[in-house]
Coordinates of C-alpha atoms in Angstrom, one line a residue:
Chain A
M314 CA -1.9 32.9 -10.7
A315 CA -5.2 32.3 -9.0
Q316 CA -4.1 28.8 -7.9
R317 CA -1.1 30.0 -6.0
D318 CA -3.1 32.8 -4.4
W319 CA -5.6 30.3 -3.2
L320 CA -2.9 28.1 -1.7
E321 CA -0.7 30.7 -0.2
G322 CA -3.5 32.8 1.2
G323 CA -4.7 29.7 3.1
G324 CA -3.2 27.9 6.1
S325 CA -4.2 28.7 9.6
R326 CA -1.8 28.6 12.6
G327 CA -4.1 26.2 14.5
R328 CA -3.1 22.5 15.1
V329 CA -6.0 21.1 13.1
V330 CA -8.1 23.0 10.6
M331 CA -11.1 21.7 8.8
A332 CA -10.1 20.6 5.3
A333 CA -11.6 22.8 2.5
P334 CA -14.9 21.3 1.3
G335 CA -14.2 18.5 -1.1
W336 CA -10.6 17.7 0.1
S337 CA -11.4 14.0 0.4
E338 CA -13.0 13.8 -3.1
R339 CA -10.2 15.8 -4.6
V340 CA -7.5 13.5 -3.2
R341 CA -9.5 10.4 -4.1
E342 CA -9.7 11.8 -7.7
L343 CA -5.9 12.4 -7.6
L344 CA -5.3 8.7 -6.8
T345 CA -7.7 7.6 -9.4
R346 CA -5.9 9.7 -12.0
M347 CA -2.5 8.4 -10.8
N348 CA -3.7 4.9 -11.4
S349 CA -5.5 5.7 -14.6
F350 CA -3.8 2.9 -16.5
H351 CA -5.8 0.4 -14.5
G352 CA -9.0 2.4 -14.8
A353 CA -12.0 2.5 -17.1
G354 CA -11.2 4.0 -20.5
S355 CA -7.5 3.4 -20.4
S356 CA -5.5 2.0 -23.4
K357 CA -4.3 -0.9 -21.2
A358 CA -6.2 -3.5 -23.3
L359 CA -4.8 -2.1 -26.5
C360 CA -1.1 -2.0 -25.4
L361 CA 1.3 -4.7 -26.5
P362 CA 3.4 -6.5 -23.9
F363 CA 7.0 -5.5 -24.1
M364 CA 9.1 -8.7 -23.9
V365 CA 12.8 -8.9 -23.3
A366 CA 14.6 -12.3 -22.9
G367 CA 11.2 -14.0 -22.4
Q368 CA 10.1 -11.7 -19.6
Q369 CA 7.5 -8.9 -19.8
V370 CA 9.0 -5.5 -18.8
G371 CA 6.5 -3.1 -20.1
H372 CA 3.4 -2.1 -22.1
V373 CA 3.8 -0.6 -25.6
P374 CA 1.0 1.7 -26.9
Q375 CA -0.1 0.9 -30.4
A376 CA 1.3 4.0 -32.0
V377 CA 4.7 3.2 -30.6
A378 CA 4.5 -0.4 -31.8
R379 CA 3.7 0.7 -35.3
C380 CA 6.7 3.0 -35.3
L381 CA 9.0 0.2 -34.0
C382 CA 8.2 -1.9 -37.1
Q383 CA 10.8 0.2 -38.9
Y384 CA 13.6 -1.5 -36.9
P385 CA 13.2 -5.2 -37.4
A386 CA 16.8 -6.0 -36.4
V387 CA 16.0 -4.6 -32.9
F388 CA 12.3 -5.0 -32.3
S389 CA 10.0 -7.7 -33.6
V390 CA 6.4 -6.6 -33.5
S391 CA 3.6 -9.2 -33.7
Q392 CA 0.1 -7.7 -34.1
G393 CA -1.6 -10.9 -33.1
D394 CA -2.5 -12.4 -36.5
E395 CA 0.0 -15.3 -36.3
A396 CA 1.9 -14.9 -33.1
P397 CA 0.4 -13.3 -29.9
A398 CA 0.4 -9.5 -30.1
R399 CA 3.6 -8.3 -28.5
V400 CA 6.7 -6.2 -29.0
E401 CA 9.9 -8.3 -28.4
L402 CA 13.4 -7.1 -28.2
S403 CA 15.4 -9.2 -30.7
L404 CA 16.7 -12.4 -29.0
Q405 CA 19.9 -11.9 -31.1
L406 CA 20.7 -9.1 -28.6
A407 CA 22.0 -11.4 -25.9
S408 CA 23.8 -9.1 -23.4
Y409 CA 23.0 -6.1 -21.3
E410 CA 25.4 -4.0 -23.4
Q411 CA 24.1 -5.2 -26.8
R412 CA 20.5 -4.5 -25.9
T413 CA 21.3 -1.1 -24.4
S414 CA 23.3 0.0 -27.4
A415 CA 20.7 -1.3 -30.0
V416 CA 17.7 0.3 -28.2
Q417 CA 19.6 3.6 -27.7
G418 CA 20.3 3.7 -31.5
V419 CA 16.6 3.3 -32.3
L420 CA 15.7 6.0 -29.8
R421 CA 18.2 8.5 -31.1
D422 CA 16.8 7.9 -34.6
L423 CA 13.2 8.4 -33.3
R424 CA 14.3 11.5 -31.6
A425 CA 15.9 12.9 -34.8
Q426 CA 12.6 12.1 -36.6
Q427 CA 10.7 14.0 -33.9
A428 CA 8.5 10.9 -33.8
F429 CA 7.3 11.4 -30.2
P430 CA 7.2 14.7 -28.2
C431 CA 8.5 13.0 -25.0
L432 CA 11.9 12.5 -26.7
K433 CA 12.3 16.3 -26.7
E434 CA 13.0 15.8 -23.0
W435 CA 16.0 13.7 -23.7
R436 CA 18.4 13.7 -20.7
E437 CA 21.3 11.4 -21.5
E438 CA 20.3 9.5 -18.3
L439 CA 19.9 5.8 -18.4
Y440 CA 17.3 3.9 -16.4
N441 CA 17.6 0.1 -15.8
V442 CA 14.9 -2.1 -17.3
M443 CA 13.8 -5.3 -15.6
P444 CA 10.6 -7.0 -14.6
Y445 CA 10.9 -6.1 -10.9
F446 CA 13.3 -3.8 -9.0
C447 CA 14.9 -6.9 -7.4
D448 CA 15.8 -8.4 -10.8
P449 CA 19.2 -7.8 -12.5
P450 CA 18.7 -5.2 -15.3
L451 CA 18.2 -6.7 -18.8
F452 CA 19.3 -3.4 -20.4
S453 CA 19.2 0.4 -19.8
M454 CA 17.1 2.9 -21.6
E455 CA 17.2 6.7 -21.9
R456 CA 14.9 8.1 -19.2
A457 CA 12.8 10.2 -21.6
A458 CA 11.8 7.2 -23.6
T459 CA 10.5 5.0 -20.8
P460 CA 6.8 6.1 -21.2
L461 CA 6.9 4.9 -24.8
F462 CA 7.5 1.3 -23.5
G463 CA 5.7 1.5 -20.2
V464 CA 8.7 0.3 -18.3
K465 CA 8.8 0.7 -14.6
C466 CA 10.7 3.7 -13.2
Y467 CA 11.9 4.1 -9.7
G468 CA 12.8 7.2 -7.6
A469 CA 13.7 8.3 -4.1
H470 CA 11.8 11.1 -2.4
L471 CA 12.5 12.9 0.8
N472 CA 9.9 14.3 3.3
G473 CA 11.9 16.9 5.2
Y474 CA 10.2 18.0 8.4
T475 CA 11.0 20.0 11.5
W476 CA 9.2 21.8 14.3
R477 CA 8.1 25.4 14.9
N478 CA 6.4 26.2 18.2
G479 CA 5.8 22.6 18.9
Q480 CA 4.0 22.1 15.6
M481 CA 5.3 19.8 12.9
H482 CA 6.2 21.6 9.6
M483 CA 7.3 20.2 6.3
W484 CA 9.8 21.7 3.9
L485 CA 8.6 21.8 0.2
A486 CA 10.4 22.9 -2.9
R487 CA 8.9 24.9 -5.8
R488 CA 10.3 23.5 -9.1
A489 CA 12.1 25.9 -11.4
L490 CA 10.2 27.3 -14.3
N491 CA 12.7 25.8 -16.8
K492 CA 12.2 22.2 -15.6
P493 CA 11.1 20.1 -18.6
T494 CA 8.4 18.5 -16.5
Y495 CA 5.9 20.1 -14.1
P496 CA 7.7 23.5 -14.1
G497 CA 6.7 25.8 -11.2
L498 CA 4.9 23.2 -9.2
L499 CA 5.4 22.1 -5.6
D500 CA 7.7 19.2 -5.0
N501 CA 9.2 17.3 -2.0
L502 CA 12.3 18.8 -0.4
A503 CA 14.4 16.6 -2.6
A504 CA 13.6 13.8 -5.1
G505 CA 15.0 12.1 -8.1
G506 CA 14.9 9.1 -10.4
I507 CA 17.2 6.2 -9.8
A508 CA 19.6 6.1 -12.7
S509 CA 21.4 3.0 -13.8
G510 CA 24.4 2.3 -11.5
L511 CA 23.1 4.1 -8.4
S512 CA 21.6 2.6 -5.3
V513 CA 18.4 4.0 -3.7
R514 CA 20.4 5.6 -0.9
E515 CA 23.0 7.0 -3.3
T516 CA 20.3 8.6 -5.4
L517 CA 18.8 10.2 -2.3
V518 CA 22.2 11.6 -1.1
K519 CA 22.9 12.9 -4.6
E520 CA 19.5 14.6 -5.0
C521 CA 19.6 16.1 -1.5
Q522 CA 23.0 17.6 -2.1
E523 CA 22.3 18.8 -5.6
E524 CA 18.8 20.2 -5.2
A525 CA 18.7 21.4 -1.6
C526 CA 22.4 21.6 -0.5
I527 CA 21.7 19.0 2.3
P528 CA 25.1 17.6 3.3
A529 CA 25.5 13.8 3.1
S530 CA 26.1 13.7 6.8
L531 CA 22.6 15.0 7.4
T532 CA 20.9 12.9 4.6
A533 CA 22.5 9.9 6.3
L534 CA 19.9 10.4 9.1
A535 CA 17.0 10.0 6.7
K536 CA 14.9 7.0 7.4
A537 CA 13.5 4.7 4.7
V538 CA 9.8 4.3 5.4
G539 CA 8.3 2.4 2.5
T540 CA 7.2 3.2 -1.1
I541 CA 4.3 4.7 -3.0
S542 CA 3.4 3.1 -6.4
Y543 CA 1.0 3.9 -9.2
T544 CA 0.6 3.6 -13.0
Y545 CA -0.9 6.4 -15.0
E546 CA -1.4 7.1 -18.7
G547 CA -0.1 10.4 -19.8
A548 CA -2.1 12.9 -21.8
R549 CA 0.0 12.0 -24.9
G550 CA -0.5 8.3 -24.4
G551 CA 2.7 7.4 -22.5
I552 CA 2.5 4.8 -19.8
Y553 CA 4.1 5.6 -16.4
P554 CA 4.4 2.7 -13.9
E555 CA 6.3 4.2 -11.1
C556 CA 7.5 3.3 -7.6
Q557 CA 9.0 5.9 -5.3
F558 CA 11.1 4.9 -2.3
V559 CA 10.1 7.3 0.5
F560 CA 12.4 8.7 3.2
D561 CA 11.6 10.9 6.2
L562 CA 14.3 13.3 7.5
E563 CA 13.8 15.3 10.7
L564 CA 15.8 18.4 10.2
P565 CA 17.4 20.6 12.9
E566 CA 15.2 23.7 13.6
D567 CA 18.0 26.0 12.3
F568 CA 18.5 24.1 9.1
V569 CA 17.4 26.0 5.9
P570 CA 17.7 24.3 2.5
Q571 CA 19.5 26.3 -0.2
V572 CA 18.9 26.3 -3.9
G573 CA 21.6 24.1 -5.4
D574 CA 21.6 23.1 -9.1
G575 CA 18.8 25.5 -10.1
E576 CA 16.1 22.8 -10.4
V577 CA 14.3 24.5 -7.5
Q578 CA 13.3 28.2 -7.4
E579 CA 12.4 28.4 -3.7
F580 CA 11.8 26.4 -0.5
Y581 CA 8.8 26.8 1.8
L582 CA 8.4 25.6 5.4
W583 CA 4.7 24.9 5.8
P584 CA 2.5 23.7 8.7
L585 CA 1.0 20.3 7.9
D586 CA -2.5 21.8 7.5
K587 CA -1.2 23.9 4.6
V588 CA 0.6 20.9 3.1
K589 CA -2.6 18.9 3.4
E590 CA -4.6 21.5 1.6
A591 CA -2.1 21.6 -1.3
I592 CA -2.4 17.8 -1.8
G593 CA -4.5 17.1 -4.9
S594 CA -4.4 20.7 -6.0
P595 CA -3.0 21.5 -9.4
D596 CA -0.2 23.4 -7.8
F597 CA 1.5 20.2 -6.4
K598 CA 3.4 17.8 -8.7
P599 CA 1.0 14.8 -8.4
N600 CA 3.4 12.0 -7.3
C601 CA 5.1 14.4 -4.8
S602 CA 1.7 15.2 -3.3
M603 CA 1.2 11.4 -2.9
V604 CA 4.5 11.2 -1.0
A605 CA 3.4 14.0 1.3
L606 CA 0.0 12.3 1.7
D607 CA 1.7 9.1 2.7
F608 CA 3.6 11.1 5.3
L609 CA 0.4 12.6 6.7
F610 CA -1.1 9.0 7.1
R611 CA 2.1 7.6 8.7
H612 CA 2.4 10.5 11.1
S613 CA -1.2 10.2 12.3
Y614 CA -2.2 13.6 10.9
I615 CA -5.1 11.9 9.1
L616 CA -7.3 9.7 11.3
P617 CA -9.5 6.7 10.4
D618 CA -12.6 8.0 12.2
E619 CA -12.3 11.4 10.6
E620 CA -11.3 10.8 7.0
R621 CA -14.2 9.2 5.1
Y622 CA -11.9 7.5 2.5
Y623 CA -9.1 6.6 4.9
A624 CA -8.8 2.9 3.8
E625 CA -9.3 3.7 0.1
L626 CA -6.7 6.4 0.1
V627 CA -4.0 4.3 1.8
E628 CA -4.7 1.5 -0.8
G629 CA -4.5 4.0 -3.6
L630 CA -1.0 5.0 -2.6
H631 CA 0.3 1.5 -3.0
R632 CA -0.9 -0.1 -6.2
P633 CA 0.9 -3.1 -7.5
L634 CA 3.0 -2.3 -10.6
Chain B
M764 CA 6.8 -28.1 18.9
A765 CA 9.7 -27.8 16.6
Q766 CA 8.5 -24.5 15.2
R767 CA 8.4 -22.8 18.5
D768 CA 11.8 -24.2 19.5
W769 CA 13.2 -22.8 16.2
L770 CA 11.7 -19.4 16.9
E771 CA 12.4 -19.0 20.5
G772 CA 15.9 -20.5 20.3
G773 CA 16.8 -17.8 17.7
G774 CA 17.2 -14.0 18.2
S775 CA 20.6 -12.4 18.8
R776 CA 21.2 -9.4 21.0
G777 CA 22.8 -7.5 18.1
R778 CA 21.2 -4.5 16.5
V779 CA 21.0 -6.1 13.0
V780 CA 21.3 -9.8 12.3
M781 CA 21.3 -11.4 9.0
A782 CA 17.9 -12.8 8.3
A783 CA 17.8 -16.6 8.1
P784 CA 18.3 -18.0 4.6
G785 CA 15.1 -17.6 2.7
W786 CA 13.4 -14.9 4.8
S787 CA 12.6 -12.8 1.8
E788 CA 11.2 -15.7 -0.2
R789 CA 9.2 -16.8 2.8
V790 CA 7.7 -13.4 3.4
R791 CA 7.0 -12.9 -0.3
E792 CA 5.1 -16.3 -0.2
L793 CA 3.1 -15.1 2.8
L794 CA 1.9 -12.1 0.9
T795 CA 1.1 -14.2 -2.1
R796 CA -0.9 -16.5 0.1
M797 CA -2.7 -13.6 1.8
N798 CA -3.7 -12.3 -1.6
S799 CA -4.6 -15.7 -3.0
F800 CA -8.1 -14.7 -4.1
H801 CA -6.5 -12.6 -6.8
G802 CA -3.9 -15.2 -7.7
A803 CA -3.7 -18.1 -10.1
G804 CA -5.9 -21.0 -9.3
S805 CA -8.4 -19.1 -7.1
S806 CA -12.1 -19.5 -7.3
K807 CA -12.5 -15.8 -8.1
A808 CA -13.9 -16.4 -11.6
L809 CA -16.4 -18.9 -10.3
C810 CA -17.8 -16.8 -7.4
L811 CA -21.1 -14.9 -7.9
P812 CA -21.2 -11.2 -7.1
F813 CA -23.2 -10.5 -4.0
M814 CA -25.5 -7.6 -4.7
V815 CA -27.4 -5.6 -2.1
A816 CA -29.6 -2.6 -3.1
G817 CA -27.9 -2.5 -6.5
Q818 CA -24.3 -2.5 -5.1
Q819 CA -21.8 -5.3 -5.0
V820 CA -20.7 -6.0 -1.5
G821 CA -19.1 -9.4 -1.8
H822 CA -18.3 -12.6 -3.7
V823 CA -20.3 -15.8 -3.1
P824 CA -18.7 -19.2 -3.7
Q825 CA -20.7 -21.6 -5.8
A826 CA -21.4 -24.0 -3.0
V827 CA -22.8 -21.2 -0.9
A828 CA -24.9 -19.9 -3.8
R829 CA -26.5 -23.4 -4.3
C830 CA -27.4 -23.5 -0.6
L831 CA -29.0 -20.0 -0.7
C832 CA -31.4 -21.2 -3.3
Q833 CA -33.4 -22.7 -0.4
Y834 CA -34.3 -19.2 0.7
P835 CA -36.0 -17.4 -2.2
A836 CA -37.7 -14.9 -0.1
V837 CA -34.3 -13.6 1.1
F838 CA -31.8 -14.4 -1.7
S839 CA -32.4 -14.5 -5.4
V840 CA -29.7 -16.6 -7.1
S841 CA -29.2 -16.3 -10.9
Q842 CA -26.8 -18.8 -12.3
G843 CA -26.4 -16.9 -15.6
D844 CA -28.8 -18.6 -17.9
E845 CA -31.3 -15.8 -18.1
A846 CA -30.0 -13.0 -15.9
P847 CA -26.3 -12.4 -15.1
A848 CA -24.9 -14.8 -12.5
R849 CA -25.3 -13.2 -9.1
V850 CA -26.7 -13.5 -5.6
E851 CA -29.0 -10.7 -4.8
L852 CA -30.5 -9.8 -1.5
S853 CA -34.3 -9.5 -2.0
L854 CA -35.2 -5.9 -3.0
Q855 CA -38.3 -6.3 -0.8
L856 CA -35.9 -6.0 2.2
A857 CA -35.7 -2.3 2.0
S858 CA -34.2 -1.2 5.3
Y859 CA -31.0 -1.9 7.3
E860 CA -33.2 -3.6 10.0
Q861 CA -35.2 -5.8 7.6
R862 CA -32.1 -7.0 5.8
T863 CA -30.2 -7.7 9.0
S864 CA -33.0 -9.7 10.4
A865 CA -33.8 -11.7 7.3
V866 CA -30.2 -12.6 6.7
Q867 CA -29.7 -13.5 10.3
G868 CA -32.7 -15.9 10.1
V869 CA -31.2 -17.7 7.1
L870 CA -27.8 -17.9 8.8
R871 CA -29.2 -19.4 12.0
D872 CA -31.0 -22.0 9.9
L873 CA -27.8 -22.9 8.0
R874 CA -26.0 -23.1 11.3
A875 CA -28.6 -25.5 12.7
Q876 CA -28.3 -27.6 9.5
Q877 CA -24.5 -27.6 10.0
A878 CA -24.2 -26.6 6.4
F879 CA -20.9 -24.8 6.7
P880 CA -18.1 -25.5 9.2
C881 CA -17.3 -21.8 9.7
L882 CA -20.7 -21.3 11.3
K883 CA -19.5 -23.4 14.2
E884 CA -17.5 -20.3 15.2
W885 CA -20.7 -18.3 15.6
R886 CA -20.0 -15.3 17.9
E887 CA -23.2 -13.3 18.2
E888 CA -21.2 -10.4 16.9
L889 CA -22.5 -8.3 14.0
Y890 CA -20.3 -6.8 11.3
N891 CA -21.5 -4.0 9.0
V892 CA -21.8 -4.8 5.3
M893 CA -21.3 -2.0 2.7
P894 CA -19.3 -1.6 -0.6
Y895 CA -16.6 0.5 1.1
F896 CA -15.8 1.4 4.7
C897 CA -16.8 5.0 4.0
D898 CA -20.4 4.0 2.9
P899 CA -23.3 3.7 5.3
P900 CA -24.0 0.0 6.2
L901 CA -26.6 -1.7 4.1
F902 CA -27.1 -4.3 6.8
S903 CA -25.2 -6.3 9.4
M904 CA -24.1 -9.9 9.4
E905 CA -22.9 -12.4 12.0
R906 CA -19.1 -12.2 11.9
A907 CA -18.6 -16.0 11.5
A908 CA -20.7 -15.9 8.2
T909 CA -18.8 -13.2 6.4
P910 CA -16.4 -15.6 4.5
L911 CA -19.5 -17.3 3.0
F912 CA -20.4 -14.1 1.3
G913 CA -16.8 -12.6 0.8
V914 CA -17.8 -9.4 2.4
K915 CA -15.1 -7.0 3.6
C916 CA -14.1 -7.1 7.2
Y917 CA -12.3 -4.4 9.1
G918 CA -10.2 -4.5 12.2
A919 CA -7.8 -2.5 14.4
H920 CA -4.4 -3.8 15.3
L921 CA -1.8 -2.3 17.7
N922 CA 2.0 -2.5 17.4
G923 CA 3.1 -1.9 21.0
Y924 CA 6.8 -1.1 21.2
T925 CA 9.3 0.1 23.8
W926 CA 13.1 0.3 24.4
R927 CA 15.5 -1.9 26.2
N928 CA 19.2 -0.8 26.3
G929 CA 18.6 1.6 23.5
Q930 CA 17.1 -1.1 21.2
M931 CA 13.6 -1.1 20.0
H932 CA 11.5 -4.0 21.2
M933 CA 8.0 -5.1 20.2
W934 CA 5.4 -6.6 22.5
L935 CA 3.6 -9.6 21.0
A936 CA 0.8 -11.8 22.4
R937 CA 0.5 -15.6 22.1
R938 CA -3.2 -16.5 21.5
A939 CA -4.9 -18.8 23.9
L940 CA -5.2 -22.4 22.9
N941 CA -9.0 -22.2 23.1
K942 CA -9.4 -19.4 20.5
P943 CA -11.7 -20.6 17.7
T944 CA -9.2 -19.3 15.1
Y945 CA -5.4 -19.6 15.0
P946 CA -5.1 -21.0 18.6
G947 CA -1.6 -20.8 20.1
L948 CA -0.2 -18.5 17.4
L949 CA 1.7 -15.2 17.8
D950 CA -0.5 -12.0 17.6
N951 CA -0.1 -8.3 17.8
L952 CA -0.2 -6.8 21.4
A953 CA -3.9 -6.1 20.9
A954 CA -6.3 -6.5 17.9
G955 CA -9.9 -7.0 17.1
G956 CA -12.5 -6.8 14.4
I957 CA -14.7 -3.7 14.1
A958 CA -18.2 -4.7 15.2
S959 CA -21.3 -2.9 14.1
G960 CA -21.7 0.3 16.1
L961 CA -18.1 0.8 17.1
S962 CA -15.6 3.3 15.6
V963 CA -12.1 2.3 14.7
R964 CA -10.7 4.1 17.8
E965 CA -13.3 2.6 20.1
T966 CA -12.5 -0.9 18.9
L967 CA -8.8 -0.3 19.6
V968 CA -9.5 1.0 23.1
K969 CA -11.8 -1.9 23.9
E970 CA -9.4 -4.6 22.6
C971 CA -6.4 -3.0 24.4
Q972 CA -8.4 -3.0 27.6
E973 CA -9.8 -6.5 27.3
E974 CA -6.9 -8.4 25.8
A975 CA -3.9 -6.7 27.4
C976 CA -5.2 -4.6 30.3
I977 CA -3.9 -1.4 28.6
P978 CA -5.8 1.5 30.2
A979 CA -7.7 3.8 27.9
S980 CA -5.5 6.7 29.0
L981 CA -2.5 4.9 27.5
T982 CA -4.2 3.7 24.4
A983 CA -5.2 7.3 23.7
L984 CA -1.5 7.9 22.9
A985 CA -1.6 5.3 20.1
K986 CA -1.0 6.8 16.7
A987 CA -3.0 5.8 13.6
V988 CA -0.4 5.0 10.9
G989 CA -2.3 3.5 8.0
T990 CA -3.8 0.2 7.0
I991 CA -2.9 -3.2 5.6
S992 CA -5.3 -4.9 3.2
Y993 CA -5.5 -8.3 1.5
T994 CA -7.9 -10.9 0.2
Y995 CA -7.4 -14.6 0.6
E996 CA -9.4 -17.7 0.0
G997 CA -9.5 -20.0 3.0
A998 CA -8.8 -23.7 2.9
R999 CA -12.5 -24.5 3.1
G1000 CA -13.4 -22.1 0.3
G1001 CA -14.3 -19.0 2.3
I1002 CA -13.4 -15.5 0.9
Y1003 CA -11.6 -13.1 3.2
P1004 CA -11.2 -9.5 2.0
E1005 CA -9.8 -7.7 5.0
C1006 CA -8.5 -4.3 5.9
Q1007 CA -6.8 -3.7 9.3
F1008 CA -6.3 -0.2 10.6
V1009 CA -2.9 -0.1 12.1
F1010 CA -1.8 1.8 15.2
D1011 CA 1.6 2.3 16.9
L1012 CA 1.9 2.8 20.6
E1013 CA 5.2 3.6 22.3
L1014 CA 4.9 2.1 25.8
P1015 CA 6.7 3.2 28.9
E1016 CA 9.7 1.0 29.7
D1017 CA 8.1 -0.2 32.9
F1018 CA 4.7 -1.1 31.3
V1019 CA 3.9 -4.8 31.2
P1020 CA 0.7 -6.0 29.6
Q1021 CA -1.4 -8.4 31.6
V1022 CA -3.6 -11.2 30.4
G1023 CA -7.2 -9.8 30.4
D1024 CA -10.2 -11.8 29.1
G1025 CA -8.2 -15.0 28.5
E1026 CA -7.9 -14.6 24.7
V1027 CA -4.1 -14.4 25.2
Q1028 CA -2.0 -16.9 27.1
E1029 CA 1.3 -14.9 27.4
F1030 CA 3.0 -11.7 26.2
Y1031 CA 6.6 -11.5 24.9
L1032 CA 8.9 -8.5 24.6
W1033 CA 11.1 -9.3 21.6
P1034 CA 13.9 -7.4 19.9
L1035 CA 13.0 -6.5 16.3
D1036 CA 15.4 -9.1 14.8
K1037 CA 13.4 -11.8 16.5
V1038 CA 10.1 -10.3 15.4
K1039 CA 11.4 -10.1 11.9
E1040 CA 12.4 -13.8 12.0
A1041 CA 8.9 -14.8 13.1
I1042 CA 7.2 -13.0 10.2
G1043 CA 6.1 -15.5 7.6
S1044 CA 6.7 -18.4 9.9
P1045 CA 3.8 -20.8 10.7
D1046 CA 4.0 -19.6 14.4
F1047 CA 2.7 -16.1 13.6
K1048 CA -1.0 -15.5 12.8
P1049 CA -0.6 -14.4 9.1
N1050 CA -2.4 -11.0 9.1
C1051 CA -0.7 -10.0 12.4
S1052 CA 2.7 -10.8 10.9
M1053 CA 1.8 -8.4 8.1
V1054 CA 1.0 -5.7 10.6
A1055 CA 4.4 -6.3 12.2
L1056 CA 6.1 -6.3 8.8
D1057 CA 4.5 -3.0 8.0
F1058 CA 5.9 -1.6 11.3
L1059 CA 9.4 -2.8 10.3
F1060 CA 9.2 -1.0 7.0
R1061 CA 7.8 2.2 8.5
H1062 CA 10.5 2.2 11.2
S1063 CA 13.3 1.8 8.8
Y1064 CA 14.3 -1.6 10.1
I1065 CA 14.1 -3.0 6.5
L1066 CA 16.1 -1.0 3.9
P1067 CA 15.6 -0.7 0.2
D1068 CA 19.2 -1.4 -0.7
E1069 CA 19.3 -4.5 1.5
E1070 CA 15.9 -6.2 1.0
R1071 CA 15.7 -7.7 -2.5
Y1072 CA 11.9 -7.6 -2.6
Y1073 CA 11.4 -4.2 -0.8
A1074 CA 9.1 -2.6 -3.3
E1075 CA 7.1 -5.8 -3.9
L1076 CA 6.6 -6.5 -0.2
V1077 CA 5.4 -3.0 0.5
E1078 CA 2.9 -3.3 -2.4
G1079 CA 1.8 -6.7 -1.1
L1080 CA 0.8 -5.2 2.3
H1081 CA -1.7 -2.8 0.6
R1082 CA -3.8 -4.6 -2.0
P1083 CA -7.0 -2.9 -3.1
L1084 CA -10.1 -4.7 -1.7

């Protein structure tokens, strides 16, 4: 585990350490990668708009669109010869419930066919689908299927911080090795996707309780401080437009998070220089490292006259979905 | 002055007041306007790339490009018949000094011809021109001319805040009536463009001293907290891609800013509900109201489960340049 040795062997006790050579370039590259859907060489131009009730709610890769042709009662797929290229949810499905049920049926069938590897991560967890977070949901979709349709997903992430000897430290989690995604990587103290029916704050309280045994009374002190947003294309062709609502929570010095539901193997309390070094490394779940990076900017740990790519990195944390 | 009556008559003493009807829509519209160069109906597709030493550093509107044809020793203008459409600074001008001097000569001539109204606001203040803030400047250009070339401009803005009866308040300035731009409008406590040769922090210290008589020892406590960025097209066709480095400064309760160089007529100490109401109103200089809006998000004064457009507004504050 050379990566972990490199990380955990580092980290000075001083207030400010020089970043390792290439930190700026590595982080710039992380943000480019996390916005790869809008970059050169992406499949963006080949994806079909996913239309529901006349509104675009996603981007469907060609391979998925071809597969959806099997289900003409649910999806109409125009390849652009007669009508404009698009995947449209049948207009016969007129209600939230009808759409949810019909799509869920198709997805269960595709899962049984083993048509797409991502459906192996089926969670029985529904995410709302709508053009923007502020819009009423048009239907809900199994979480594991969202990259097949490039629909936007939302989450809540917590930066938990405290003080040791007058120095700010951040709590980080290491994901369990049996997590379906990013096993064994560094994560924020608590984080989770916003499932259908839960508010942003409810999601945060739930994840804090389940993952780190943070009582609701303590999570109530967490401050909403903005979002990060990005769209990347996965290695297997899935499209991930994501927005994470970010919260900061100053924890009492004597508070220690506890492993809850087993999604985390261990917690670390790291000085910010060590957190900074981990950002952009392969050891840190990429979107969680963006959340920590946003924290470092907002808490003045990265300075405009010292960080060459300051303006560019802040922009890269907040791309329009 | 119905607008000012409306603003100054408002503002309750309570911790949280309901926003006036339409606040969300008004602020969303502000951000759309501040990013109008990327929106429908902009002249973006008609502008010519502005190339210097092989790198694009701006967007030149057609009317400006036609005018620059008068100066073939400095600018070569291709309209797309033979070469790709572009305005290129002569490659004969090989150094920073040569480019700066040649462009400055053309601009003084255009000013004398009264070719463009924005040149009436000539300031004898040079801004660096480069593809990104992190790059070495290719040359410098009179500040008033930058919208003619759509080159990126950078500034430093200060959110000054303090406490009254346990409630956070923000200091705002009202711009003098003789300012060439946005006279009489609300502004951040101190702000200014980053002129050639000054760092971000030096610009902040200078503006705080000059505009609000904040001593350098106090400004030193200001925390860098990120940027806002946007690109709009002005009413007269100028292109404004701008990035403002944002600082927060918690001021002592007994500190009162003083009018310095006469760019400000008056300072106000407002509760955040009153600041919030002013954002997006015609009384607030638009980019300064974005800086204040970013403050309200970062300080948890706007909440994801209460503000319909939360995710969209945060994205709108941070558009890539």
